[in-house]
Amino acid sequence: MAGSSPPNVVEAYAQQFQKDFINFLSLRSKEILPQGRMVLTFTARKNPNPSNEDYGLELVAESLLELVAEGVVKEADVDSFNIPLYAPCKEEVAEIVEKEGSFGIKELQVFVVDTDPRNRDDKKHLDFNIYTQMGKNYANTMRAVLESILCSHFGDAILDELFKRFATNAADPLRNSMLQKKVNVVVSLAKK
């Protein structure tokens, strides 16, 4: 799901997330004693409209298409590739927890994930180009999340070059939305 995704794709991802999250909560409720607690944290979005946010996937697509243009990756492989990521908003999380019914929400918060190294207290590690470092940090984060998915679809031979491209693209403030703050949701649940 990305800003360029058609509405039916966004809706399909939302429905699948709801189904999977309900199933997850139902199964966990069988493992937890009454009044037992569970804390979850995951990628979220700031508002109910998913088309307004970018999770770095557009940069993955751009980097893959650069490899297609050079003949390193087949265009058909890129066209058939999907990343199973859905970032719910706070309201969706609350609605699904209530709908499933096994847990009560004790606390639900959205917090900003600051990936900008310019905001660190210890700035001595920022001796070289700040945007280059930001691009590398962002590429490493995305690689940690996506490497196994990408490897299973494209093989591992392209990974180093793909994330090198990603880092370069992410370092260009005119081509990316990296400087937007990403958000996570944290929800503390108690079994009813």
Short mmCIF file of N, CA, C and O in Angstrom, two decimals, residues 26 46 67-68 79 93 102 104 120 124 164 189:
data_model
loop_
_atom_site.label_atom_id
_atom_site.label_comp_id
_atom_site.label_asym_id
_atom_site.label_seq_id
_atom_site.Cartn_x
_atom_site.Cartn_y
_atom_site.Cartn_z
N SER A 26 -7.64 -12.81 18.97
CA SER A 26 -8.40 -13.97 19.41
C SER A 26 -7.48 -15.09 19.91
O SER A 26 -7.71 -15.68 20.96
N LYS A 46 -0.60 8.59 10.56
CA LYS A 46 -1.05 9.72 11.37
C LYS A 46 -2.54 9.98 11.27
O LYS A 46 -3.13 10.49 12.20
N LEU A 67 17.14 -0.56 -11.43
CA LEU A 67 17.79 -1.84 -11.75
C LEU A 67 17.15 -2.50 -12.97
O LEU A 67 17.83 -3.18 -13.73
N VAL A 68 15.86 -2.27 -13.17
CA VAL A 68 15.18 -2.75 -14.38
C VAL A 68 15.77 -2.05 -15.61
O VAL A 68 16.09 -2.69 -16.62
N ASP A 79 6.76 -5.95 -11.49
CA ASP A 79 5.30 -5.82 -11.63
C ASP A 79 4.55 -6.82 -10.76
O ASP A 79 3.44 -6.55 -10.30
N VAL A 93 -7.13 0.74 14.99
CA VAL A 93 -6.68 -0.17 16.03
C VAL A 93 -7.73 -0.27 17.12
O VAL A 93 -8.13 -1.37 17.52
N SER A 102 -12.08 -9.39 23.12
CA SER A 102 -11.39 -10.11 24.19
C SER A 102 -10.59 -9.22 25.12
O SER A 102 -10.27 -9.60 26.23
N GLY A 104 -9.60 -5.10 26.61
CA GLY A 104 -9.93 -3.69 26.79
C GLY A 104 -8.66 -2.87 26.60
O GLY A 104 -7.56 -3.34 26.94
N ARG A 120 19.93 14.31 17.13
CA ARG A 120 20.59 13.59 18.21
C ARG A 120 21.39 14.55 19.08
O ARG A 120 21.93 15.54 18.61
N LYS A 124 28.71 14.25 17.29
CA LYS A 124 30.08 14.03 16.84
C LYS A 124 30.17 12.97 15.75
O LYS A 124 31.15 12.89 15.04
N LYS A 164 21.96 0.16 -1.85
CA LYS A 164 22.89 1.25 -2.16
C LYS A 164 22.13 2.33 -2.94
O LYS A 164 22.25 3.52 -2.65
N LEU A 189 -3.11 -3.52 26.30
CA LEU A 189 -4.39 -4.21 26.37
C LEU A 189 -4.47 -5.06 27.63
O LEU A 189 -3.45 -5.59 28.08
#
